[in-house]
PDB file of C-alpha atoms and ligand atoms in Angstrom:
ATOM      1  CA  MET A   1       0.000   0.000   0.000  1.00 88.00           C
ATOM      2  CA  MET A   2       1.121   3.510  -0.885  1.00 97.00           C
ATOM      3  CA  MET A   3       2.034   5.841   1.998  1.00 98.00           C
ATOM      4  CA  ARG A   4      -0.284   8.818   2.482  1.00 99.00           C
ATOM      5  CA  ILE A   5       0.836  12.143   3.972  1.00 99.00           C
ATOM      6  CA  ASP A   6      -1.678  14.902   4.805  1.00 99.00           C
ATOM      7  CA  VAL A   7      -0.363  18.393   5.574  1.00 98.00           C
ATOM      8  CA  ILE A   8      -2.585  21.121   7.001  1.00 98.00           C
ATOM      9  CA  SER A   9      -1.375  24.673   6.464  1.00 97.00           C
ATOM     10  CA  ALA A  10      -2.564  28.280   6.467  1.00 95.00           C
ATOM     11  CA  VAL A  11      -0.054  28.955   3.663  1.00 95.00           C
ATOM     12  CA  PRO A  12      -0.431  25.883   1.414  1.00 96.00           C
ATOM     13  CA  ASP A  13       1.211  27.622  -1.558  1.00 96.00           C
ATOM     14  CA  SER A  14       4.524  27.459   0.303  1.00 96.00           C
ATOM     15  CA  LEU A  15       4.357  23.641   0.131  1.00 98.00           C
ATOM     16  CA  ILE A  16       3.089  23.034  -3.401  1.00 97.00           C
ATOM     17  CA  SER A  17       6.123  23.651  -5.564  1.00 97.00           C
ATOM     18  CA  PRO A  18       8.745  21.951  -3.333  1.00 98.00           C
ATOM     19  CA  LEU A  19       6.502  18.857  -3.199  1.00 98.00           C
ATOM     20  CA  ASN A  20       6.122  18.885  -6.985  1.00 98.00           C
ATOM     21  CA  THR A  21       9.826  19.004  -7.757  1.00 97.00           C
ATOM     22  CA  SER A  22      12.550  16.420  -8.359  1.00 97.00           C
ATOM     23  CA  ILE A  23      12.537  13.188  -6.361  1.00 98.00           C
ATOM     24  CA  ILE A  24       9.433  13.904  -4.270  1.00 98.00           C
ATOM     25  CA  LYS A  25       7.476  14.650  -7.437  1.00 98.00           C
ATOM     26  CA  ARG A  26       8.776  11.431  -8.980  1.00 98.00           C
ATOM     27  CA  ALA A  27       7.832   9.454  -5.846  1.00 98.00           C
ATOM     28  CA  GLN A  28       4.240  10.643  -6.248  1.00 98.00           C
ATOM     29  CA  GLU A  29       4.223   9.868  -9.986  1.00 98.00           C
ATOM     30  CA  ARG A  30       5.523   6.363  -9.178  1.00 98.00           C
ATOM     31  CA  LYS A  31       2.655   5.941  -6.664  1.00 98.00           C
ATOM     32  CA  LYS A  32       5.062   5.437  -3.754  1.00 98.00           C
ATOM     33  CA  VAL A  33       3.405   8.244  -1.768  1.00 98.00           C
ATOM     34  CA  GLU A  34       0.304  10.413  -1.964  1.00 98.00           C
ATOM     35  CA  ILE A  35       0.820  13.873  -0.450  1.00 98.00           C
ATOM     36  CA  ILE A  36      -2.279  15.973   0.160  1.00 98.00           C
ATOM     37  CA  VAL A  37      -2.035  19.618   1.182  1.00 98.00           C
ATOM     38  CA  HIS A  38      -5.074  21.021   2.991  1.00 98.00           C
ATOM     39  CA  ASN A  39      -5.752  24.754   3.012  1.00 97.00           C
ATOM     40  CA  LEU A  40      -6.799  25.751   6.534  1.00 97.00           C
ATOM     41  CA  ARG A  41      -8.960  28.523   5.096  1.00 96.00           C
ATOM     42  CA  ASP A  42     -11.211  25.931   3.417  1.00 98.00           C
ATOM     43  CA  TYR A  43     -12.299  24.959   6.950  1.00 98.00           C
ATOM     44  CA  ALA A  44     -13.247  28.459   8.069  1.00 96.00           C
ATOM     45  CA  HIS A  45     -17.015  28.742   7.916  1.00 87.00           C
ATOM     46  CA  ASP A  46     -17.710  32.213   9.234  1.00 89.00           C
ATOM     47  CA  LYS A  47     -18.644  34.826   6.658  1.00 91.00           C
ATOM     48  CA  HIS A  48     -15.148  36.363   6.531  1.00 94.00           C
ATOM     49  CA  LYS A  49     -13.328  33.009   6.357  1.00 93.00           C
ATOM     50  CA  GLN A  50     -11.283  34.131   9.317  1.00 95.00           C
ATOM     51  CA  ILE A  51      -8.608  31.703  10.501  1.00 95.00           C
ATOM     52  CA  ASP A  52      -6.816  33.880  13.075  1.00 95.00           C
ATOM     53  CA  ASP A  53      -7.704  35.957  16.107  1.00 95.00           C
ATOM     54  CA  LYS A  54      -6.098  37.925  18.965  1.00 96.00           C
ATOM     55  CA  PRO A  55      -4.443  35.935  21.787  1.00 96.00           C
ATOM     56  CA  PHE A  56      -6.165  35.798  25.193  1.00 97.00           C
ATOM     57  CA  GLY A  57      -4.014  37.492  27.793  1.00 97.00           C
ATOM     58  CA  GLY A  58      -2.692  39.960  25.262  1.00 95.00           C
ATOM     59  CA  GLY A  59       0.610  40.074  23.451  1.00 92.00           C
ATOM     60  CA  PRO A  60       1.595  40.882  19.898  1.00 91.00           C
ATOM     61  CA  GLY A  61       0.477  39.101  16.767  1.00 91.00           C
ATOM     62  CA  MET A  62      -2.400  36.807  15.927  1.00 94.00           C
ATOM     63  CA  LEU A  63      -3.105  33.138  16.615  1.00 96.00           C
ATOM     64  CA  LEU A  64      -4.562  30.531  14.306  1.00 96.00           C
ATOM     65  CA  LYS A  65      -8.029  29.669  15.644  1.00 96.00           C
ATOM     66  CA  PRO A  66      -8.737  26.114  16.826  1.00 97.00           C
ATOM     67  CA  GLU A  67     -12.003  25.421  14.953  1.00 97.00           C
ATOM     68  CA  PRO A  68     -10.665  25.157  11.358  1.00 97.00           C
ATOM     69  CA  PHE A  69      -7.920  22.766  12.554  1.00 98.00           C
ATOM     70  CA  PHE A  70     -10.407  20.658  14.541  1.00 98.00           C
ATOM     71  CA  GLU A  71     -12.775  20.459  11.548  1.00 98.00           C
ATOM     72  CA  CYS A  72     -10.061  19.458   9.126  1.00 98.00           C
ATOM     73  CA  ILE A  73      -8.336  16.978  11.453  1.00 98.00           C
ATOM     74  CA  GLU A  74     -11.578  15.348  12.631  1.00 98.00           C
ATOM     75  CA  LYS A  75     -12.670  14.876   9.015  1.00 98.00           C
ATOM     76  CA  LEU A  76      -9.368  13.155   8.212  1.00 99.00           C
ATOM     77  CA  LEU A  77      -9.576  10.998  11.362  1.00 99.00           C
ATOM     78  CA  CYS A  78     -13.023   9.791  10.275  1.00 98.00           C
ATOM     79  CA  GLU A  79     -11.565   8.628   6.972  1.00 98.00           C
ATOM     80  CA  ARG A  80      -8.525   6.648   8.221  1.00 98.00           C
ATOM     81  CA  LYS A  81      -6.175   5.932  11.123  1.00 98.00           C
ATOM     82  CA  TYR A  82      -2.923   7.873  11.387  1.00 99.00           C
ATOM     83  CA  ASP A  83       0.326   6.326  12.617  1.00 99.00           C
ATOM     84  CA  HIS A  84       1.721   9.778  13.422  1.00 99.00           C
ATOM     85  CA  ILE A  85       0.113  13.179  13.867  1.00 99.00           C
ATOM     86  CA  VAL A  86       3.146  15.424  13.720  1.00 98.00           C
ATOM     87  CA  PHE A  87       3.212  18.889  15.240  1.00 97.00           C
ATOM     88  CA  PRO A  88       6.320  20.850  14.184  1.00 97.00           C
ATOM     89  CA  THR A  89       7.385  23.150  17.025  1.00 95.00           C
ATOM     90  CA  PRO A  90      10.682  24.590  18.311  1.00 93.00           C
ATOM     91  CA  GLY A  91       9.761  22.977  21.665  1.00 94.00           C
ATOM     92  CA  GLY A  92       9.643  19.448  20.233  1.00 97.00           C
ATOM     93  CA  LYS A  93      12.035  16.503  20.148  1.00 98.00           C
ATOM     94  CA  PHE A  94      14.955  17.016  17.762  1.00 98.00           C
ATOM     95  CA  TYR A  95      14.287  15.281  14.451  1.00 98.00           C
ATOM     96  CA  ASP A  96      16.967  12.881  13.233  1.00 96.00           C
ATOM     97  CA  GLN A  97      17.629  10.000  10.833  1.00 94.00           C
ATOM     98  CA  SER A  98      16.400   7.367  13.274  1.00 96.00           C
ATOM     99  CA  ILE A  99      12.981   9.087  13.450  1.00 98.00           C
ATOM    100  CA  ALA A 100      12.882   9.317   9.639  1.00 98.00           C
ATOM    101  CA  ASN A 101      13.720   5.591   9.425  1.00 97.00           C
ATOM    102  CA  LYS A 102      10.877   4.705  11.805  1.00 98.00           C
ATOM    103  CA  TRP A 103       8.317   6.952  10.111  1.00 98.00           C
ATOM    104  CA  SER A 104       9.195   5.560   6.681  1.00 98.00           C
ATOM    105  CA  LEU A 105       7.410   2.365   7.820  1.00 98.00           C
ATOM    106  CA  ALA A 106       4.114   4.195   8.470  1.00 98.00           C
ATOM    107  CA  GLN A 107       0.976   3.958   6.346  1.00 98.00           C
ATOM    108  CA  ASN A 108      -0.581   7.383   7.112  1.00 99.00           C
ATOM    109  CA  ILE A 109       1.106  10.506   8.478  1.00 99.00           C
ATOM    110  CA  MET A 110      -0.553  13.855   9.236  1.00 99.00           C
ATOM    111  CA  ILE A 111       1.476  17.039   9.701  1.00 98.00           C
ATOM    112  CA  ILE A 112      -0.111  20.078  11.347  1.00 98.00           C
ATOM    113  CA  ALA A 113       1.889  23.083  10.191  1.00 96.00           C
ATOM    114  CA  GLY A 114       1.034  26.016  12.400  1.00 86.00           C
ATOM    115  CA  HIS A 115       3.074  29.086  13.132  1.00 72.00           C
ATOM    116  CA  TYR A 116       5.314  29.632  16.105  1.00 59.00           C
ATOM    117  CA  LYS A 117       3.243  31.429  18.736  1.00 67.00           C
ATOM    118  CA  GLY A 118       0.610  31.217  16.015  1.00 87.00           C
ATOM    119  CA  ILE A 119      -1.611  28.293  16.885  1.00 94.00           C
ATOM    120  CA  ASP A 120      -4.155  27.792  19.672  1.00 97.00           C
ATOM    121  CA  ASP A 121      -2.498  25.210  21.922  1.00 96.00           C
ATOM    122  CA  ARG A 122      -5.616  23.036  22.210  1.00 98.00           C
ATOM    123  CA  VAL A 123      -4.920  21.727  18.692  1.00 98.00           C
ATOM    124  CA  ARG A 124      -1.532  20.343  19.816  1.00 97.00           C
ATOM    125  CA  GLU A 125      -2.973  19.071  23.093  1.00 98.00           C
ATOM    126  CA  LYS A 126      -5.885  17.260  21.452  1.00 98.00           C
ATOM    127  CA  PHE A 127      -4.275  15.725  18.367  1.00 98.00           C
ATOM    128  CA  ALA A 128      -0.455  15.734  18.315  1.00 98.00           C
ATOM    129  CA  THR A 129       1.230  12.369  18.786  1.00 98.00           C
ATOM    130  CA  ASP A 130       4.724  13.609  17.849  1.00 98.00           C
ATOM    131  CA  GLU A 131       6.055  17.129  18.607  1.00 98.00           C
ATOM    132  CA  ILE A 132       9.155  17.742  16.516  1.00 98.00           C
ATOM    133  CA  SER A 133      11.803  20.460  16.244  1.00 98.00           C
ATOM    134  CA  ILE A 134      14.189  20.430  13.291  1.00 98.00           C
ATOM    135  CA  GLY A 135      16.961  22.365  15.043  1.00 98.00           C
ATOM    136  CA  MET A 136      18.048  25.149  17.344  1.00 97.00           C
ATOM    137  CA  TYR A 137      16.798  28.134  15.385  1.00 96.00           C
ATOM    138  CA  VAL A 138      13.458  29.842  14.893  1.00 92.00           C
ATOM    139  CA  LEU A 139      11.422  29.532  11.702  1.00 93.00           C
ATOM    140  CA  THR A 140       8.405  31.615  10.695  1.00 92.00           C
ATOM    141  CA  GLY A 141       6.208  28.527  10.558  1.00 94.00           C
ATOM    142  CA  GLY A 142       6.016  24.742  10.513  1.00 96.00           C
ATOM    143  CA  GLU A 143       5.875  24.438   6.709  1.00 97.00           C
ATOM    144  CA  ILE A 144       9.616  24.209   6.117  1.00 97.00           C
ATOM    145  CA  ALA A 145       9.904  21.670   8.944  1.00 98.00           C
ATOM    146  CA  ALA A 146       7.075  19.704   7.288  1.00 98.00           C
ATOM    147  CA  LEU A 147       9.038  19.699   4.014  1.00 98.00           C
ATOM    148  CA  VAL A 148      12.199  18.508   5.800  1.00 98.00           C
ATOM    149  CA  ILE A 149      10.256  15.639   7.377  1.00 98.00           C
ATOM    150  CA  ILE A 150       8.496  14.685   4.122  1.00 98.00           C
ATOM    151  CA  ASP A 151      11.711  14.759   2.078  1.00 98.00           C
ATOM    152  CA  SER A 152      13.676  12.665   4.577  1.00 98.00           C
ATOM    153  CA  VAL A 153      10.883  10.064   4.917  1.00 98.00           C
ATOM    154  CA  VAL A 154       9.839   9.782   1.267  1.00 98.00           C
ATOM    155  CA  ARG A 155      13.374   9.184  -0.039  1.00 97.00           C
ATOM    156  CA  LEU A 156      13.500   6.057   2.171  1.00 96.00           C
ATOM    157  CA  LEU A 157      10.392   4.452   0.622  1.00 97.00           C
ATOM    158  CA  PRO A 158      11.191   1.402  -1.538  1.00 96.00           C
ATOM    159  CA  GLY A 159      11.397   2.319  -5.233  1.00 96.00           C
ATOM    160  CA  VAL A 160      11.779   6.083  -4.708  1.00 97.00           C
ATOM    161  CA  LEU A 161      15.545   6.367  -5.180  1.00 96.00           C
ATOM    162  CA  ASN A 162      17.251   4.867  -8.213  1.00 93.00           C
ATOM    163  CA  ASP A 163      20.374   2.703  -7.678  1.00 85.00           C
ATOM    164  CA  SER A 164      22.651   5.663  -8.334  1.00 83.00           C
ATOM    165  CA  GLU A 165      20.867   7.678  -5.659  1.00 84.00           C
ATOM    166  CA  SER A 166      20.755   4.749  -3.266  1.00 73.00           C
ATOM    167  CA  ALA A 167      20.279   5.431   0.439  1.00 56.00           C
ATOM    168  CA  LEU A 168      22.472   2.456   1.387  1.00 59.00           C
ATOM    169  CA  ASN A 169      25.823   4.232   1.706  1.00 54.00           C
ATOM    170  CA  ASP A 170      24.583   7.681   2.687  1.00 60.00           C
ATOM    171  CA  SER A 171      26.196  10.089   5.052  1.00 56.00           C
ATOM    172  CA  LEU A 172      24.536  10.204   8.465  1.00 53.00           C
ATOM    173  CA  MET A 173      23.233   6.657   8.349  1.00 47.00           C
ATOM    174  CA  ASP A 174      23.686   4.772  11.585  1.00 42.00           C
ATOM    175  CA  GLY A 175      27.501   4.712  11.378  1.00 55.00           C
ATOM    176  CA  ASN A 176      27.647   8.525  11.160  1.00 54.00           C
ATOM    177  CA  ILE A 177      30.096   8.341   8.295  1.00 78.00           C
ATOM    178  CA  ILE A 178      30.638  11.408   6.143  1.00 91.00           C
ATOM    179  CA  GLU A 179      31.422  10.437   2.555  1.00 91.00           C
ATOM    180  CA  ALA A 180      34.471  11.404   0.507  1.00 94.00           C
ATOM    181  CA  PRO A 181      33.996  14.369  -1.857  1.00 96.00           C
ATOM    182  CA  TYR A 182      32.800  13.790  -5.427  1.00 96.00           C
ATOM    183  CA  TYR A 183      34.005  15.356  -8.685  1.00 98.00           C
ATOM    184  CA  THR A 184      33.018  15.250 -12.344  1.00 98.00           C
ATOM    185  CA  ARG A 185      34.521  16.673 -15.550  1.00 98.00           C
ATOM    186  CA  PRO A 186      36.420  18.835 -16.230  1.00 98.00           C
ATOM    187  CA  ALA A 187      39.451  17.371 -14.428  1.00 98.00           C
ATOM    188  CA  GLU A 188      40.814  20.898 -14.070  1.00 98.00           C
ATOM    189  CA  TYR A 189      38.685  24.037 -13.825  1.00 98.00           C
ATOM    190  CA  LYS A 190      39.985  27.563 -13.081  1.00 98.00           C
ATOM    191  CA  GLU A 191      43.208  25.943 -11.780  1.00 98.00           C
ATOM    192  CA  LEU A 192      41.170  23.747  -9.408  1.00 98.00           C
ATOM    193  CA  LYS A 193      42.172  20.108  -9.844  1.00 98.00           C
ATOM    194  CA  VAL A 194      40.362  16.847  -9.220  1.00 98.00           C
ATOM    195  CA  PRO A 195      42.551  14.590  -6.992  1.00 98.00           C
ATOM    196  CA  ASP A 196      44.923  12.547  -9.232  1.00 98.00           C
ATOM    197  CA  VAL A 197      43.956   9.221  -7.674  1.00 98.00           C
ATOM    198  CA  LEU A 198      40.391   9.581  -9.021  1.00 98.00           C
ATOM    199  CA  LEU A 199      41.755   9.969 -12.557  1.00 98.00           C
ATOM    200  CA  SER A 200      44.176   7.044 -12.213  1.00 98.00           C
ATOM    201  CA  GLY A 201      41.743   4.239 -12.909  1.00 97.00           C
ATOM    202  CA  HIS A 202      43.397   2.300 -10.057  1.00 98.00           C
ATOM    203  CA  GLU A 203      40.367   0.811  -8.312  1.00 97.00           C
ATOM    204  CA  LYS A 204      42.048  -0.254  -5.080  1.00 98.00           C
ATOM    205  CA  ASN A 205      43.783   3.115  -4.617  1.00 98.00           C
ATOM    206  CA  VAL A 206      40.487   4.897  -5.265  1.00 97.00           C
ATOM    207  CA  ARG A 207      38.738   2.719  -2.683  1.00 95.00           C
ATOM    208  CA  GLU A 208      41.478   3.391  -0.108  1.00 96.00           C
ATOM    209  CA  TRP A 209      41.462   7.137  -0.845  1.00 96.00           C
ATOM    210  CA  LYS A 210      37.692   7.312  -0.360  1.00 94.00           C
ATOM    211  CA  ALA A 211      37.928   5.419   2.946  1.00 92.00           C
ATOM    212  CA  GLU A 212      40.710   7.729   4.150  1.00 94.00           C
ATOM    213  CA  GLN A 213      38.836  10.913   3.140  1.00 95.00           C
ATOM    214  CA  SER A 214      35.690   9.588   4.775  1.00 92.00           C
ATOM    215  CA  LYS A 215      37.577   9.015   8.030  1.00 93.00           C
ATOM    216  CA  ILE A 216      39.188  12.473   7.971  1.00 95.00           C
ATOM    217  CA  LEU A 217      35.917  14.230   7.197  1.00 95.00           C
ATOM    218  CA  THR A 218      34.053  12.251   9.863  1.00 93.00           C
ATOM    219  CA  GLU A 219      36.625  13.246  12.524  1.00 94.00           C
ATOM    220  CA  LYS A 220      36.460  16.880  11.386  1.00 96.00           C
ATOM    221  CA  TRP A 221      32.653  16.729  11.468  1.00 95.00           C
ATOM    222  CA  LYS A 222      32.684  15.358  15.030  1.00 93.00           C
ATOM    223  CA  LYS A 223      35.041  18.122  16.115  1.00 96.00           C
ATOM    224  CA  ILE A 224      33.187  21.070  14.560  1.00 97.00           C
ATOM    225  CA  ASN A 225      29.940  19.723  16.011  1.00 95.00           C
ATOM    226  CA  LYS A 226      31.484  19.009  19.438  1.00 89.00           C
ATOM    227  CA  LEU A 227      30.537  15.313  19.327  1.00 87.00           C
ATOM    228  CA  GLU A 228      32.714  13.113  21.611  1.00 79.00           C
ATOM    229  CA  LYS A 229      36.527  13.564  22.076  1.00 68.00           C
TER     230      LYS A 229
HETATM  231 CL1  6GU B   1       9.427  22.489  13.804  1.00 62.98          CL
HETATM  232  N1  6GU B   1       8.966  25.093  13.764  1.00 62.98           N
HETATM  233  C1  6GU B   1       9.340  26.375  13.895  1.00 62.98           C
HETATM  234  N2  6GU B   1       8.446  27.335  13.710  1.00 62.98           N
HETATM  235  N3  6GU B   1      10.581  26.731  14.199  1.00 62.98           N
HETATM  236  C2  6GU B   1      11.466  25.752  14.375  1.00 62.98           C
HETATM  237  C3  6GU B   1      11.140  24.408  14.255  1.00 62.98           C
HETATM  238  C4  6GU B   1       9.847  24.105  13.958  1.00 62.98           C
HETATM  239  N4  6GU B   1      12.242  23.669  14.493  1.00 62.98           N
HETATM  240  C5  6GU B   1      13.196  24.532  14.741  1.00 62.98           C
HETATM  241  N5  6GU B   1      12.757  25.791  14.675  1.00 62.98           N
END
């Protein structure tokens, strides 16, 4: 069965073109995933189609109202079960490859893309099963986090990547190995040269060079990110 991902957003246009580009587009064409973007405004039923309102207790800015989210989410929950109802928020658990690996086994995922300080908290409280942050920085909304999650999950689905794009020897898989750099023609460009060993045709030397580079880059990566040592 094909995976289904529903995303609810007040700014659905921000999701459409990234999801219809490159490998994620191809994954949908190959029927490996169905991604459905829901416009929050379609669930506003008052005469002005209002989806935001002033926060109780004061403070700057507007909040997304609970009712359109509840309507949309409850409709989806009537139609199918969801393995994960994801709520992107700076306060959530840090997203990583092991979460992507787990979620790639799901049948149905829902992502509720609100805005920071922009969503009535009862939506999170009532529906979220997974609260996720994508890093230590502040974004204007959950949409970019939703795209990060979708991209990292969909590329793991069987039949999405071609052999040449294979996920098997990726950087940041469980061994935390950073790969050696890659080069293509021309062998020299603006005085910048491709390492000789890669031009040599000597398979064993190439293999050893890649392993050595991978080790050096992995150590450097650990150091700049203050991991162990
Ligand atoms: Cl998931 N959302 C927002 N708005 N900001 C973030 C984030 C999520 N993760 C890190 N910063």
